[in-house]
Amino acid sequence: MHIPHKIYFFNVQQEVIYQRYIKRFLDLFVAAALFALLFWFVVLIGLAYLIINQWPLFFFQFRIGEKNKPFSVCKFRTLAAQEDKPLQARRFLLGDFLRGSNLDELPQLWNILKGDMSLIGPRPLPVEYLALMNDDQKRRHLVLPGITGWAQVNGRHSISWQKKFELDIYYVDHISFRLDMLILFKTIVLLLSFKKDKSLVEEKFKGN
C-alpha cells in the first residue's frame, strides 16, 4: 500500500522527537520514581548480604556505552567474591534469586539517572567485545544501552550472537514510543514467567 509522503514525513518527525527529547525525559521520570519507590528494597538486600556474609553488595564492570564510550555499570553482585573459583562454585541462593528474577539489574537505575543508560536499548556488553565487532554490529552503540531491549524479549540467551546483533540494530533503526512500549510489555511478561536463568552458561562472543 502506498503511504503518502506527508504522512511518512510526519511519522519520521515524531520518531525523531521521541528519540531526542521524550525518551530521555521518560527515562529520568521512571528511573527516579522507581529509585525512590524501591530504595527500601535495596536496603533489605544489603542487610541480607551482610547477614549471609556475601559483602560487597554491588558489582561494577566497564561496559560499552553510547558512541563506543566505556562506562561503569552497576549491578547487585550475584556471585561470591572469590574470582579464582569456577562460576558454579561461587553461586549462592540469594544471588541466584536476584539473577533469575533480573532484580540484579535494579541498581542500573542509577546508571540511567547519570545518563549512561536508558530503560530500553541494546544491552551493554563488556568492553573487550568492541574489538571483535564489525562496523555494522557497532551500530548498536549509536544509542544508549538499556536495562532491557529488543534482543532480550526475543530470545535473550537462547539465540545466537549474530541474531542478537541483528535485533539490536533493528531497534536502533526503528526506535519509537510504540516499539519501546511493546518491549516494556514483553519484559514484564518475561519477568512474570520466571524462566530459568541461563546467563552463567551463555557462550561468550568470540567475533565473526
JSON list of N, CA and C in Angstrom, two decimals, residues 107-140:
[
{"chain": "A", "resi": 107, "resn": "PRO", "atom": "N", "xyz": [20.10, -1.80, 40.36]},
{"chain": "A", "resi": 107, "resn": "PRO", "atom": "CA", "xyz": [20.99, -0.65, 40.57]},
{"chain": "A", "resi": 107, "resn": "PRO", "atom": "C", "xyz": [21.30, 0.13, 39.29]},
{"chain": "A", "resi": 108, "resn": "GLN", "atom": "N", "xyz": [20.98, -0.43, 38.13]},
{"chain": "A", "resi": 108, "resn": "GLN", "atom": "CA", "xyz": [21.23, 0.29, 36.89]},
{"chain": "A", "resi": 108, "resn": "GLN", "atom": "C", "xyz": [20.30, 1.49, 36.71]},
{"chain": "A", "resi": 109, "resn": "LEU", "atom": "N", "xyz": [19.32, 1.60, 37.61]},
{"chain": "A", "resi": 109, "resn": "LEU", "atom": "CA", "xyz": [18.52, 2.83, 37.63]},
{"chain": "A", "resi": 109, "resn": "LEU", "atom": "C", "xyz": [19.44, 4.03, 37.88]},
{"chain": "A", "resi": 110, "resn": "TRP", "atom": "N", "xyz": [20.49, 3.81, 38.67]},
{"chain": "A", "resi": 110, "resn": "TRP", "atom": "CA", "xyz": [21.47, 4.88, 38.92]},
{"chain": "A", "resi": 110, "resn": "TRP", "atom": "C", "xyz": [22.21, 5.23, 37.64]},
{"chain": "A", "resi": 111, "resn": "ASN", "atom": "N", "xyz": [22.54, 4.21, 36.82]},
{"chain": "A", "resi": 111, "resn": "ASN", "atom": "CA", "xyz": [23.18, 4.46, 35.53]},
{"chain": "A", "resi": 111, "resn": "ASN", "atom": "C", "xyz": [22.28, 5.28, 34.61]},
{"chain": "A", "resi": 112, "resn": "ILE", "atom": "N", "xyz": [20.98, 5.05, 34.71]},
{"chain": "A", "resi": 112, "resn": "ILE", "atom": "CA", "xyz": [20.02, 5.82, 33.89]},
{"chain": "A", "resi": 112, "resn": "ILE", "atom": "C", "xyz": [20.01, 7.27, 34.34]},
{"chain": "A", "resi": 113, "resn": "LEU", "atom": "N", "xyz": [19.95, 7.49, 35.65]},
{"chain": "A", "resi": 113, "resn": "LEU", "atom": "CA", "xyz": [19.93, 8.86, 36.17]},
{"chain": "A", "resi": 113, "resn": "LEU", "atom": "C", "xyz": [21.21, 9.61, 35.81]},
{"chain": "A", "resi": 114, "resn": "LYS", "atom": "N", "xyz": [22.33, 8.89, 35.75]},
{"chain": "A", "resi": 114, "resn": "LYS", "atom": "CA", "xyz": [23.61, 9.50, 35.39]},
{"chain": "A", "resi": 114, "resn": "LYS", "atom": "C", "xyz": [23.70, 9.81, 33.90]},
{"chain": "A", "resi": 115, "resn": "GLY", "atom": "N", "xyz": [22.86, 9.16, 33.10]},
{"chain": "A", "resi": 115, "resn": "GLY", "atom": "CA", "xyz": [22.90, 9.39, 31.65]},
{"chain": "A", "resi": 115, "resn": "GLY", "atom": "C", "xyz": [23.72, 8.36, 30.90]},
{"chain": "A", "resi": 116, "resn": "ASP", "atom": "N", "xyz": [24.15, 7.29, 31.60]},
{"chain": "A", "resi": 116, "resn": "ASP", "atom": "CA", "xyz": [24.93, 6.24, 30.95]},
{"chain": "A", "resi": 116, "resn": "ASP", "atom": "C", "xyz": [24.04, 5.26, 30.18]},
{"chain": "A", "resi": 117, "resn": "MET", "atom": "N", "xyz": [22.78, 5.11, 30.65]},
{"chain": "A", "resi": 117, "resn": "MET", "atom": "CA", "xyz": [21.90, 4.10, 30.11]},
{"chain": "A", "resi": 117, "resn": "MET", "atom": "C", "xyz": [20.49, 4.64, 29.92]},
{"chain": "A", "resi": 118, "resn": "SER", "atom": "N", "xyz": [19.67, 3.84, 29.24]},
{"chain": "A", "resi": 118, "resn": "SER", "atom": "CA", "xyz": [18.25, 4.11, 29.07]},
{"chain": "A", "resi": 118, "resn": "SER", "atom": "C", "xyz": [17.49, 2.92, 29.64]},
{"chain": "A", "resi": 119, "resn": "LEU", "atom": "N", "xyz": [16.20, 3.07, 29.86]},
{"chain": "A", "resi": 119, "resn": "LEU", "atom": "CA", "xyz": [15.40, 1.93, 30.28]},
{"chain": "A", "resi": 119, "resn": "LEU", "atom": "C", "xyz": [15.40, 0.86, 29.20]},
{"chain": "A", "resi": 120, "resn": "ILE", "atom": "N", "xyz": [15.32, 1.30, 27.93]},
{"chain": "A", "resi": 120, "resn": "ILE", "atom": "CA", "xyz": [15.21, 0.38, 26.81]},
{"chain": "A", "resi": 120, "resn": "ILE", "atom": "C", "xyz": [16.28, 0.69, 25.77]},
{"chain": "A", "resi": 121, "resn": "GLY", "atom": "N", "xyz": [17.00, -0.34, 25.37]},
{"chain": "A", "resi": 121, "resn": "GLY", "atom": "CA", "xyz": [18.06, -0.19, 24.38]},
{"chain": "A", "resi": 121, "resn": "GLY", "atom": "C", "xyz": [18.87, -1.47, 24.33]},
{"chain": "A", "resi": 122, "resn": "PRO", "atom": "N", "xyz": [19.84, -1.58, 23.44]},
{"chain": "A", "resi": 122, "resn": "PRO", "atom": "CA", "xyz": [20.69, -2.76, 23.40]},
{"chain": "A", "resi": 122, "resn": "PRO", "atom": "C", "xyz": [21.43, -2.94, 24.73]},
{"chain": "A", "resi": 123, "resn": "ARG", "atom": "N", "xyz": [21.52, -4.16, 25.21]},
{"chain": "A", "resi": 123, "resn": "ARG", "atom": "CA", "xyz": [22.21, -4.40, 26.47]},
{"chain": "A", "resi": 123, "resn": "ARG", "atom": "C", "xyz": [23.68, -4.03, 26.36]},
{"chain": "A", "resi": 124, "resn": "PRO", "atom": "N", "xyz": [24.24, -3.38, 27.40]},
{"chain": "A", "resi": 124, "resn": "PRO", "atom": "CA", "xyz": [25.67, -3.01, 27.36]},
{"chain": "A", "resi": 124, "resn": "PRO", "atom": "C", "xyz": [26.55, -4.25, 27.47]},
{"chain": "A", "resi": 125, "resn": "LEU", "atom": "N", "xyz": [27.52, -4.36, 26.61]},
{"chain": "A", "resi": 125, "resn": "LEU", "atom": "CA", "xyz": [28.40, -5.52, 26.56]},
{"chain": "A", "resi": 125, "resn": "LEU", "atom": "C", "xyz": [29.78, -5.19, 27.12]},
{"chain": "A", "resi": 126, "resn": "PRO", "atom": "N", "xyz": [30.53, -6.21, 27.55]},
{"chain": "A", "resi": 126, "resn": "PRO", "atom": "CA", "xyz": [31.89, -5.96, 28.07]},
{"chain": "A", "resi": 126, "resn": "PRO", "atom": "C", "xyz": [32.76, -5.25, 27.04]},
{"chain": "A", "resi": 127, "resn": "VAL", "atom": "N", "xyz": [33.65, -4.40, 27.51]},
{"chain": "A", "resi": 127, "resn": "VAL", "atom": "CA", "xyz": [34.46, -3.56, 26.61]},
{"chain": "A", "resi": 127, "resn": "VAL", "atom": "C", "xyz": [35.34, -4.39, 25.67]},
{"chain": "A", "resi": 128, "resn": "GLU", "atom": "N", "xyz": [35.73, -5.59, 26.10]},
{"chain": "A", "resi": 128, "resn": "GLU", "atom": "CA", "xyz": [36.60, -6.40, 25.24]},
{"chain": "A", "resi": 128, "resn": "GLU", "atom": "C", "xyz": [35.88, -6.91, 23.99]},
{"chain": "A", "resi": 129, "resn": "TYR", "atom": "N", "xyz": [34.55, -6.83, 23.97]},
{"chain": "A", "resi": 129, "resn": "TYR", "atom": "CA", "xyz": [33.79, -7.28, 22.80]},
{"chain": "A", "resi": 129, "resn": "TYR", "atom": "C", "xyz": [33.91, -6.28, 21.65]},
{"chain": "A", "resi": 130, "resn": "LEU", "atom": "N", "xyz": [34.22, -5.03, 21.96]},
{"chain": "A", "resi": 130, "resn": "LEU", "atom": "CA", "xyz": [34.22, -3.99, 20.93]},
{"chain": "A", "resi": 130, "resn": "LEU", "atom": "C", "xyz": [35.20, -4.32, 19.80]},
{"chain": "A", "resi": 131, "resn": "ALA", "atom": "N", "xyz": [36.38, -4.81, 20.15]},
{"chain": "A", "resi": 131, "resn": "ALA", "atom": "CA", "xyz": [37.40, -5.12, 19.14]},
{"chain": "A", "resi": 131, "resn": "ALA", "atom": "C", "xyz": [37.00, -6.30, 18.27]},
{"chain": "A", "resi": 132, "resn": "LEU", "atom": "N", "xyz": [36.02, -7.10, 18.71]},
{"chain": "A", "resi": 132, "resn": "LEU", "atom": "CA", "xyz": [35.58, -8.28, 17.98]},
{"chain": "A", "resi": 132, "resn": "LEU", "atom": "C", "xyz": [34.41, -8.00, 17.03]},
{"chain": "A", "resi": 133, "resn": "MET", "atom": "N", "xyz": [33.81, -6.80, 17.15]},
{"chain": "A", "resi": 133, "resn": "MET", "atom": "CA", "xyz": [32.64, -6.47, 16.34]},
{"chain": "A", "resi": 133, "resn": "MET", "atom": "C", "xyz": [33.04, -5.87, 15.00]},
{"chain": "A", "resi": 134, "resn": "ASN", "atom": "N", "xyz": [32.21, -6.12, 13.98]},
{"chain": "A", "resi": 134, "resn": "ASN", "atom": "CA", "xyz": [32.41, -5.43, 12.70]},
{"chain": "A", "resi": 134, "resn": "ASN", "atom": "C", "xyz": [31.69, -4.08, 12.75]},
{"chain": "A", "resi": 135, "resn": "ASP", "atom": "N", "xyz": [31.86, -3.28, 11.73]},
{"chain": "A", "resi": 135, "resn": "ASP", "atom": "CA", "xyz": [31.31, -1.92, 11.72]},
{"chain": "A", "resi": 135, "resn": "ASP", "atom": "C", "xyz": [29.79, -1.92, 11.83]},
{"chain": "A", "resi": 136, "resn": "ASP", "atom": "N", "xyz": [29.14, -2.88, 11.19]},
{"chain": "A", "resi": 136, "resn": "ASP", "atom": "CA", "xyz": [27.68, -2.93, 11.25]},
{"chain": "A", "resi": 136, "resn": "ASP", "atom": "C", "xyz": [27.20, -3.26, 12.66]},
{"chain": "A", "resi": 137, "resn": "GLN", "atom": "N", "xyz": [27.87, -4.20, 13.32]},
{"chain": "A", "resi": 137, "resn": "GLN", "atom": "CA", "xyz": [27.48, -4.57, 14.68]},
{"chain": "A", "resi": 137, "resn": "GLN", "atom": "C", "xyz": [27.70, -3.42, 15.66]},
{"chain": "A", "resi": 138, "resn": "LYS", "atom": "N", "xyz": [28.71, -2.60, 15.40]},
{"chain": "A", "resi": 138, "resn": "LYS", "atom": "CA", "xyz": [28.98, -1.46, 16.28]},
{"chain": "A", "resi": 138, "resn": "LYS", "atom": "C", "xyz": [27.89, -0.39, 16.21]},
{"chain": "A", "resi": 139, "resn": "ARG", "atom": "N", "xyz": [27.03, -0.48, 15.20]},
{"chain": "A", "resi": 139, "resn": "ARG", "atom": "CA", "xyz": [25.93, 0.48, 15.10]},
{"chain": "A", "resi": 139, "resn": "ARG", "atom": "C", "xyz": [24.96, 0.39, 16.28]},
{"chain": "A", "resi": 140, "resn": "ARG", "atom": "N", "xyz": [25.00, -0.72, 16.99]},
{"chain": "A", "resi": 140, "resn": "ARG", "atom": "CA", "xyz": [24.16, -0.87, 18.19]},
{"chain": "A", "resi": 140, "resn": "ARG", "atom": "C", "xyz": [24.53, 0.17, 19.25]}
]
